[in-house]
mmCIF file of C-alpha atoms and ligand atoms in Angstrom:
data_model
loop_
_atom_site.group_PDB
_atom_site.id
_atom_site.type_symbol
_atom_site.label_atom_id
_atom_site.label_comp_id
_atom_site.label_asym_id
_atom_site.label_seq_id
_atom_site.Cartn_x
_atom_site.Cartn_y
_atom_site.Cartn_z
ATOM 1 C CA UNK A 1 169.348 149.035 91.206
ATOM 2 C CA UNK A 2 166.026 149.684 89.419
ATOM 3 C CA UNK A 3 163.152 151.402 91.196
ATOM 4 C CA UNK A 4 159.697 149.833 91.027
ATOM 5 C CA UNK A 5 156.874 152.169 92.012
ATOM 6 C CA UNK A 6 153.824 150.677 93.694
ATOM 7 C CA UNK A 7 150.349 152.209 93.886
ATOM 8 C CA UNK A 8 148.642 150.420 96.762
ATOM 9 C CA UNK A 9 144.859 150.101 96.945
ATOM 10 C CA UNK A 10 143.874 149.192 100.500
ATOM 11 C CA UNK A 11 145.780 149.237 103.757
ATOM 12 C CA UNK A 12 143.878 146.709 105.893
ATOM 13 C CA UNK A 13 145.159 143.373 107.192
ATOM 14 C CA UNK A 14 147.059 142.398 104.034
ATOM 15 C CA UNK A 15 147.843 145.926 102.729
ATOM 16 C CA UNK A 16 149.238 147.002 106.112
ATOM 17 C CA UNK A 17 151.207 143.741 106.279
ATOM 18 C CA UNK A 18 152.630 144.422 102.817
ATOM 19 C CA UNK A 19 153.853 147.899 103.854
ATOM 20 C CA UNK A 20 155.461 146.521 107.041
ATOM 21 C CA UNK A 21 157.036 143.552 105.249
ATOM 22 C CA UNK A 22 158.456 145.827 102.569
ATOM 23 C CA UNK A 23 159.886 148.173 105.210
ATOM 24 C CA UNK A 24 161.756 145.269 106.812
ATOM 25 C CA UNK A 25 162.889 143.599 103.560
ATOM 26 C CA UNK A 26 163.424 146.513 101.134
ATOM 27 C CA UNK A 27 167.204 146.572 101.561
ATOM 28 C CA UNK A 28 167.542 142.796 101.239
ATOM 29 C CA UNK A 29 165.541 142.865 98.010
ATOM 30 C CA UNK A 30 167.520 145.815 96.629
ATOM 31 C CA UNK A 31 170.895 144.252 97.326
ATOM 32 C CA UNK A 32 169.982 140.700 96.332
ATOM 33 C CA UNK A 33 167.685 141.327 93.369
ATOM 34 C CA UNK A 34 168.683 144.841 92.253
ATOM 35 C CA UNK A 35 165.128 146.038 92.808
ATOM 36 C CA UNK A 36 164.149 148.998 94.960
ATOM 37 C CA UNK A 37 160.419 148.683 95.679
ATOM 38 C CA UNK A 38 158.785 151.932 96.705
ATOM 39 C CA UNK A 39 155.134 152.489 97.661
ATOM 40 C CA UNK A 40 154.211 155.871 96.190
ATOM 41 C CA UNK A 41 150.548 156.236 97.207
ATOM 42 C CA UNK A 42 148.037 154.275 99.312
ATOM 43 C CA UNK A 43 144.258 154.273 98.948
ATOM 44 C CA UNK A 44 142.408 154.113 102.281
ATOM 45 C CA UNK A 45 138.798 154.670 103.322
ATOM 46 C CA UNK A 46 139.621 156.432 106.589
ATOM 47 C CA UNK A 47 142.525 158.917 106.635
ATOM 48 C CA UNK A 48 142.431 159.283 110.414
ATOM 49 C CA UNK A 49 142.795 155.641 111.420
ATOM 50 C CA UNK A 50 146.040 154.823 113.215
ATOM 51 C CA UNK A 51 148.299 152.684 110.982
ATOM 52 C CA UNK A 52 151.586 151.825 112.704
ATOM 53 C CA UNK A 53 154.502 151.741 110.266
ATOM 54 C CA UNK A 54 152.600 153.472 107.450
ATOM 55 C CA UNK A 55 153.687 156.965 106.335
ATOM 56 C CA UNK A 56 150.517 159.117 106.612
ATOM 57 C CA UNK A 57 151.788 161.338 103.780
ATOM 58 C CA UNK A 58 151.207 158.491 101.321
ATOM 59 C CA UNK A 59 147.526 158.070 102.189
ATOM 60 C CA UNK A 60 144.718 159.267 99.936
ATOM 61 C CA UNK A 61 141.002 158.617 99.577
ATOM 62 C CA UNK A 62 141.209 158.877 95.794
ATOM 63 C CA UNK A 63 141.781 155.680 93.816
ATOM 64 C CA UNK A 64 142.464 157.751 90.695
ATOM 65 C CA UNK A 65 145.337 159.469 92.462
ATOM 66 C CA UNK A 66 146.881 156.077 93.169
ATOM 67 C CA UNK A 67 146.312 154.502 89.763
ATOM 68 C CA UNK A 68 146.871 157.479 87.463
ATOM 69 C CA UNK A 69 149.896 158.968 89.161
ATOM 70 C CA UNK A 70 153.227 157.601 88.053
ATOM 71 C CA UNK A 71 153.473 153.981 89.191
ATOM 72 C CA UNK A 72 154.550 150.691 87.646
ATOM 73 C CA UNK A 73 152.415 148.221 89.559
ATOM 74 C CA UNK A 74 148.962 148.613 91.096
ATOM 75 C CA UNK A 75 148.490 146.307 94.090
ATOM 76 C CA UNK A 76 144.773 145.764 94.773
ATOM 77 C CA UNK A 77 144.015 144.701 98.345
ATOM 78 C CA UNK A 78 140.616 146.290 98.966
ATOM 79 C CA UNK A 79 138.594 143.106 98.359
ATOM 80 C CA UNK A 80 135.000 143.058 97.120
ATOM 81 C CA UNK A 81 134.201 142.918 93.443
ATOM 82 C CA UNK A 82 132.551 146.141 92.200
ATOM 83 C CA UNK A 83 135.162 148.867 92.898
ATOM 84 C CA UNK A 84 138.076 146.442 92.707
ATOM 85 C CA UNK A 85 137.063 145.424 89.203
ATOM 86 C CA UNK A 86 136.855 149.078 88.005
ATOM 87 C CA UNK A 87 140.217 149.931 89.549
ATOM 88 C CA UNK A 88 141.962 146.906 88.075
ATOM 89 C CA UNK A 89 140.522 147.587 84.613
ATOM 90 C CA UNK A 90 141.676 151.205 84.829
ATOM 91 C CA UNK A 91 145.163 150.120 85.916
ATOM 92 C CA UNK A 92 145.395 147.640 83.029
ATOM 93 C CA UNK A 93 144.177 150.245 80.524
ATOM 94 C CA UNK A 94 146.929 152.580 81.726
ATOM 95 C CA UNK A 95 149.508 149.842 81.177
ATOM 96 C CA UNK A 96 150.191 149.112 84.847
ATOM 97 C CA UNK A 97 150.982 145.584 85.959
ATOM 98 C CA UNK A 98 148.551 144.389 88.609
ATOM 99 C CA UNK A 99 148.876 142.281 91.755
ATOM 100 C CA UNK A 100 145.736 141.232 93.603
ATOM 101 C CA UNK A 101 144.646 138.990 96.471
ATOM 102 C CA UNK A 102 141.033 139.144 95.351
ATOM 103 C CA UNK A 103 139.774 135.577 94.854
ATOM 104 C CA UNK A 104 136.128 136.655 94.726
ATOM 105 C CA UNK A 105 136.884 138.934 91.786
ATOM 106 C CA UNK A 106 139.044 136.347 90.003
ATOM 107 C CA UNK A 107 136.418 133.626 90.454
ATOM 108 C CA UNK A 108 133.773 135.974 89.019
ATOM 109 C CA UNK A 109 135.716 137.781 86.300
ATOM 110 C CA UNK A 110 139.146 136.146 86.030
ATOM 111 C CA UNK A 111 139.033 135.283 82.302
ATOM 112 C CA UNK A 112 137.883 138.814 81.407
ATOM 113 C CA UNK A 113 140.659 140.424 83.492
ATOM 114 C CA UNK A 114 143.373 138.106 82.156
ATOM 115 C CA UNK A 115 142.230 138.738 78.563
ATOM 116 C CA UNK A 116 142.357 142.529 79.068
ATOM 117 C CA UNK A 117 145.815 142.256 80.648
ATOM 118 C CA UNK A 118 147.113 140.057 77.817
ATOM 119 C CA UNK A 119 145.756 142.501 75.228
ATOM 120 C CA UNK A 120 147.479 145.429 76.954
ATOM 121 C CA UNK A 121 150.668 143.396 77.509
ATOM 122 C CA UNK A 122 150.680 143.653 81.307
ATOM 123 C CA UNK A 123 150.863 140.986 84.002
ATOM 124 C CA UNK A 124 148.390 140.017 86.726
ATOM 125 C CA UNK A 125 149.886 138.392 89.835
ATOM 126 C CA UNK A 126 147.427 136.610 92.134
ATOM 127 C CA UNK A 127 149.494 134.310 94.339
ATOM 128 C CA UNK A 128 148.031 135.947 97.473
ATOM 129 C CA UNK A 129 144.470 135.143 96.459
ATOM 130 C CA UNK A 130 144.765 131.485 97.468
ATOM 131 C CA UNK A 131 146.206 129.868 100.587
ATOM 132 C CA UNK A 132 148.119 132.877 101.928
ATOM 133 C CA UNK A 133 151.807 132.056 102.154
ATOM 134 C CA UNK A 134 151.639 128.747 100.217
ATOM 135 C CA UNK A 135 153.004 129.295 96.680
ATOM 136 C CA UNK A 136 150.268 127.154 95.138
ATOM 137 C CA UNK A 137 149.720 129.297 92.032
ATOM 138 C CA UNK A 138 153.391 129.087 91.091
ATOM 139 C CA UNK A 139 153.379 125.356 91.869
ATOM 140 C CA UNK A 140 150.506 124.730 89.463
ATOM 141 C CA UNK A 141 151.576 127.212 86.765
ATOM 142 C CA UNK A 142 155.234 126.260 86.718
ATOM 143 C CA UNK A 143 156.481 123.617 89.135
ATOM 144 C CA UNK A 144 153.889 121.055 88.069
ATOM 145 C CA UNK A 145 153.437 122.173 84.455
ATOM 146 C CA UNK A 146 155.196 118.973 83.369
ATOM 147 C CA UNK A 147 152.490 116.735 84.786
ATOM 148 C CA UNK A 148 148.790 116.028 84.297
ATOM 149 C CA UNK A 149 146.920 116.863 87.479
ATOM 150 C CA UNK A 150 144.324 114.271 88.441
ATOM 151 C CA UNK A 151 142.987 115.619 91.702
ATOM 152 C CA UNK A 152 143.351 118.466 94.177
ATOM 153 C CA UNK A 153 142.158 118.040 97.755
ATOM 154 C CA UNK A 154 142.685 120.680 100.359
ATOM 155 C CA UNK A 155 141.873 122.904 103.260
ATOM 156 C CA UNK A 156 141.546 126.283 101.561
ATOM 157 C CA UNK A 157 139.899 128.465 104.185
ATOM 158 C CA UNK A 158 141.889 129.529 107.236
ATOM 159 C CA UNK A 159 138.907 130.907 109.138
ATOM 160 C CA UNK A 160 136.925 127.652 108.971
ATOM 161 C CA UNK A 161 139.947 125.594 109.906
ATOM 162 C CA UNK A 162 140.634 127.924 112.815
ATOM 163 C CA UNK A 163 137.019 127.622 114.005
ATOM 164 C CA UNK A 164 136.924 123.807 113.695
ATOM 165 C CA UNK A 165 140.238 123.263 115.465
ATOM 166 C CA UNK A 166 139.399 125.732 118.254
ATOM 167 C CA UNK A 167 136.033 124.003 118.722
ATOM 168 C CA UNK A 168 137.972 120.727 119.153
ATOM 169 C CA UNK A 169 139.657 122.463 122.085
ATOM 170 C CA UNK A 170 136.368 123.554 123.676
ATOM 171 C CA UNK A 171 135.620 126.994 122.229
ATOM 172 C CA UNK A 172 132.095 127.738 120.978
ATOM 173 C CA UNK A 173 131.516 128.382 117.257
ATOM 174 C CA UNK A 174 130.737 132.063 117.858
ATOM 175 C CA UNK A 175 133.748 132.681 120.095
ATOM 176 C CA UNK A 176 136.047 130.923 117.631
ATOM 177 C CA UNK A 177 134.659 133.014 114.759
ATOM 178 C CA UNK A 178 135.134 136.234 116.744
ATOM 179 C CA UNK A 179 138.742 135.254 117.476
ATOM 180 C CA UNK A 180 139.343 134.530 113.755
ATOM 181 C CA UNK A 181 137.901 137.946 112.910
ATOM 182 C CA UNK A 182 140.077 139.683 115.499
ATOM 183 C CA UNK A 183 143.160 138.008 114.095
ATOM 184 C CA UNK A 184 142.299 139.266 110.621
ATOM 185 C CA UNK A 185 141.699 135.825 109.071
ATOM 186 C CA UNK A 186 138.025 136.249 108.153
ATOM 187 C CA UNK A 187 136.615 138.096 105.152
ATOM 188 C CA UNK A 188 134.923 141.481 105.751
ATOM 189 C CA UNK A 189 131.699 139.475 105.426
ATOM 190 C CA UNK A 190 132.513 136.230 107.310
ATOM 191 C CA UNK A 191 129.484 134.527 105.745
ATOM 192 C CA UNK A 192 131.749 133.981 102.727
ATOM 193 C CA UNK A 193 134.070 131.942 104.942
ATOM 194 C CA UNK A 194 131.624 129.908 106.992
ATOM 195 C CA UNK A 195 129.261 129.132 104.104
ATOM 196 C CA UNK A 196 132.166 127.632 102.142
ATOM 197 C CA UNK A 197 131.980 130.279 99.411
ATOM 198 C CA UNK A 198 135.525 131.568 99.893
ATOM 199 C CA UNK A 199 136.877 128.001 99.665
ATOM 200 C CA UNK A 200 134.728 127.369 96.565
ATOM 201 C CA UNK A 201 136.078 130.499 94.851
ATOM 202 C CA UNK A 202 139.653 129.386 95.564
ATOM 203 C CA UNK A 203 138.911 125.843 94.393
ATOM 204 C CA UNK A 204 137.467 127.178 91.151
ATOM 205 C CA UNK A 205 140.618 129.217 90.460
ATOM 206 C CA UNK A 206 142.871 126.244 91.261
ATOM 207 C CA UNK A 207 140.780 124.011 89.003
ATOM 208 C CA UNK A 208 141.050 126.501 86.138
ATOM 209 C CA UNK A 209 144.840 126.427 86.531
ATOM 210 C CA UNK A 210 145.189 122.686 87.031
ATOM 211 C CA UNK A 211 142.653 121.171 84.646
ATOM 212 C CA UNK A 212 142.005 122.311 81.138
ATOM 213 C CA UNK A 213 138.437 121.037 81.375
ATOM 214 C CA UNK A 214 134.937 122.391 81.975
ATOM 215 C CA UNK A 215 133.273 122.240 85.387
ATOM 216 C CA UNK A 216 130.544 119.564 85.235
ATOM 217 C CA UNK A 217 129.274 119.825 88.812
ATOM 218 C CA UNK A 218 129.874 122.082 91.792
ATOM 219 C CA UNK A 219 128.565 121.592 95.339
ATOM 220 C CA UNK A 220 129.241 123.919 98.271
ATOM 221 C CA UNK A 221 128.426 123.299 101.942
ATOM 222 C CA UNK A 222 129.971 125.361 104.727
ATOM 223 C CA UNK A 223 130.485 124.736 108.433
ATOM 224 C CA UNK A 224 127.633 126.814 109.842
ATOM 225 C CA UNK A 225 125.679 123.695 110.860
ATOM 226 C CA UNK A 226 128.599 122.065 112.727
ATOM 227 C CA UNK A 227 127.964 121.871 116.454
ATOM 228 C CA UNK A 228 130.367 121.104 119.310
ATOM 229 C CA UNK A 229 128.482 117.797 119.742
ATOM 230 C CA UNK A 230 129.348 116.804 116.131
ATOM 231 C CA UNK A 231 133.015 117.449 116.798
ATOM 232 C CA UNK A 232 132.994 115.528 120.095
ATOM 233 C CA UNK A 233 131.214 112.613 118.464
ATOM 234 C CA UNK A 234 133.762 112.525 115.631
ATOM 235 C CA UNK A 235 136.667 112.597 118.094
ATOM 236 C CA UNK A 236 135.148 109.657 120.038
ATOM 237 C CA UNK A 237 135.186 107.633 116.811
ATOM 238 C CA UNK A 238 138.824 108.513 115.998
ATOM 239 C CA UNK A 239 137.803 111.125 113.432
ATOM 240 C CA UNK A 240 138.106 114.843 113.026
ATOM 241 C CA UNK A 241 136.040 117.328 111.016
ATOM 242 C CA UNK A 242 137.663 119.548 108.369
ATOM 243 C CA UNK A 243 136.186 121.703 105.611
ATOM 244 C CA UNK A 244 137.517 119.890 102.562
ATOM 245 C CA UNK A 245 137.651 121.323 99.048
ATOM 246 C CA UNK A 246 138.135 118.797 96.263
ATOM 247 C CA UNK A 247 138.457 119.049 92.509
ATOM 248 C CA UNK A 248 138.775 115.935 90.402
ATOM 249 C CA UNK A 249 138.645 114.840 86.814
ATOM 250 C CA UNK A 250 135.490 113.036 85.780
ATOM 251 C CA UNK A 251 134.476 111.944 82.278
ATOM 252 C CA UNK A 252 134.083 115.119 80.201
ATOM 253 C CA UNK A 253 135.275 117.615 82.794
ATOM 254 C CA UNK A 254 135.938 118.404 86.425
ATOM 255 C CA UNK A 255 133.829 118.091 89.559
ATOM 256 C CA UNK A 256 134.214 120.605 92.395
ATOM 257 C CA UNK A 257 133.058 119.972 95.951
ATOM 258 C CA UNK A 258 133.417 121.912 99.203
ATOM 259 C CA UNK A 259 131.999 120.222 102.317
ATOM 260 C CA UNK A 260 132.773 119.413 105.941
ATOM 261 C CA UNK A 261 134.066 115.838 106.115
ATOM 262 C CA UNK A 262 134.921 113.482 108.889
ATOM 263 C CA UNK A 263 138.445 112.251 108.272
ATOM 264 C CA UNK A 264 140.653 109.846 110.226
ATOM 265 C CA UNK A 265 142.763 111.624 112.856
ATOM 266 C CA UNK A 266 145.938 110.213 111.284
ATOM 267 C CA UNK A 267 145.056 111.672 107.870
ATOM 268 C CA UNK A 268 147.533 114.360 106.757
ATOM 269 C CA UNK A 269 144.705 116.903 106.512
ATOM 270 C CA UNK A 270 143.534 116.160 110.077
ATOM 271 C CA UNK A 271 146.883 117.442 111.330
ATOM 272 C CA UNK A 272 146.319 120.886 109.779
ATOM 273 C CA UNK A 273 145.318 123.199 112.632
ATOM 274 C CA UNK A 274 144.344 126.845 113.177
ATOM 275 C CA UNK A 275 144.590 129.152 110.154
ATOM 276 C CA UNK A 276 146.876 126.782 108.285
ATOM 277 C CA UNK A 277 145.866 125.555 104.855
ATOM 278 C CA UNK A 278 146.950 122.465 102.935
ATOM 279 C CA UNK A 279 146.776 121.431 99.313
ATOM 280 C CA UNK A 280 147.213 117.800 98.323
ATOM 281 C CA UNK A 281 147.872 117.391 94.626
ATOM 282 C CA UNK A 282 147.824 114.114 92.767
ATOM 283 C CA UNK A 283 149.812 114.238 89.543
ATOM 284 C CA UNK A 284 149.606 111.392 87.030
ATOM 285 C CA UNK A 285 153.389 111.070 86.863
ATOM 286 C CA UNK A 286 154.578 112.858 90.026
ATOM 287 C CA UNK A 287 152.215 111.108 92.448
ATOM 288 C CA UNK A 288 151.090 112.860 95.646
ATOM 289 C CA UNK A 289 152.342 116.249 96.830
ATOM 290 C CA UNK A 290 151.327 118.096 99.977
ATOM 291 C CA UNK A 291 151.824 121.819 100.511
ATOM 292 C CA UNK A 292 151.101 123.215 103.967
ATOM 293 C CA UNK A 293 151.328 126.700 105.449
ATOM 294 C CA UNK A 294 149.524 129.712 106.830
ATOM 295 C CA UNK A 295 146.477 130.338 104.678
ATOM 296 C CA UNK A 296 145.413 133.681 106.128
ATOM 297 C CA UNK A 297 146.791 136.558 108.157
ATOM 298 C CA UNK A 298 148.679 139.751 107.595
ATOM 299 C CA UNK A 299 152.363 138.949 107.077
ATOM 300 C CA UNK A 300 151.998 135.420 105.626
ATOM 301 C CA UNK A 301 149.641 136.713 102.912
ATOM 302 C CA UNK A 302 151.834 139.786 102.378
ATOM 303 C CA UNK A 303 154.755 137.507 101.428
ATOM 304 C CA UNK A 304 152.741 136.242 98.463
ATOM 305 C CA UNK A 305 151.919 139.821 97.400
ATOM 306 C CA UNK A 306 155.565 140.852 97.665
ATOM 307 C CA UNK A 307 156.752 137.802 95.697
ATOM 308 C CA UNK A 308 154.363 138.716 92.873
ATOM 309 C CA UNK A 309 155.598 142.319 92.912
ATOM 310 C CA UNK A 310 159.206 141.109 92.788
ATOM 311 C CA UNK A 311 158.479 138.770 89.894
ATOM 312 C CA UNK A 312 156.902 141.602 87.935
ATOM 313 C CA UNK A 313 159.900 143.786 88.793
ATOM 314 C CA UNK A 314 162.395 141.235 87.515
ATOM 315 C CA UNK A 315 160.334 140.697 84.334
ATOM 316 C CA UNK A 316 160.374 144.461 83.720
ATOM 317 C CA UNK A 317 164.148 144.564 84.322
ATOM 318 C CA UNK A 318 164.670 141.704 81.857
ATOM 319 C CA UNK A 319 162.553 143.496 79.235
ATOM 320 C CA UNK A 320 164.441 146.745 79.774
ATOM 321 C CA UNK A 321 167.772 144.911 79.431
ATOM 322 C CA UNK A 322 166.603 143.181 76.242
ATOM 323 C CA UNK A 323 165.594 146.531 74.748
ATOM 324 C CA UNK A 324 168.935 148.093 75.759
ATOM 325 C CA UNK A 325 170.862 145.187 74.175
ATOM 326 C CA UNK A 326 168.828 145.363 70.960
HETATM 327 N N1 LIG B 1 139.159 134.624 104.751
HETATM 328 C C1 LIG B 1 140.207 133.897 104.121
HETATM 329 C C2 LIG B 1 140.486 132.646 104.914
HETATM 330 C C3 LIG B 1 141.410 134.766 104.009
HETATM 331 O O1 LIG B 1 140.082 132.594 106.082
HETATM 332 O O2 LIG B 1 141.103 131.724 104.399
HETATM 333 C C4 LIG B 1 142.501 134.199 103.150
HETATM 334 O O3 LIG B 1 142.085 134.018 101.822
#
């Protein structure tokens, strides 16, 4: 069994979920995959906050202590772009593999980060950055690599979907947003969710993976203007409102659009409720695929982080074995 040491940046909704998930699954992973995953240090803002299931001895307020001390993988779950970008660059420079859930950072500086990682020969896992538990990054990078993707249509923001579906059941916009915040679905700044920006960042990353083509046009409208009356009126006409993100090939590139749409209640996307997400992919040869699952929340998102960590661990083991054989 090989040990894989993790420096964890952030212990909020997803970071805390990662620690708890690892505690429950560490033995399974060790016995099944020969990988013992150990969190060696955790960056937090507040040392005194109560964190059930987290060993207080691991906590520190110093990012340098997490990144520079002996560790194999730096897991970045602090969100935001300024500090996160510095920490990730430092980790890459030190030869650490990186796992992140930070879609805002990847949308802003993805190419730069991936280039630095490639130059240093380390990996960057980002499955958790899009659609929580749905393995959409792996699906596009590997499962569907044999096809030409024509279009991606989806529900990419759990908070907005939660708000819209709760409003269908009579809750006000503000109460539904508060509930989504309490459940840990919303971003630290929920404007990113309700203005459609979070969905647009995810759509941009998916489009970069799926289409090798420049973005010709991008439009983003959120759900802030949706009123209960709009939802009731849609329901009376056999429709339902969802925040839809769509990327499609057009002559010379790709068009990206995020907007609330009225869709028929028997549409597959109309059946996606609460914080669930869905991604409909049209492949030229494969036809239509639909992936559905929890798009936000502590443990569902933590599964994507842990899968990335495990993949990095098995890649490292394979490299070590190859070196030993040579
Ligand atoms: N705020 C995001 C959402 C979290 O609601 O979908 C998951 O990326």
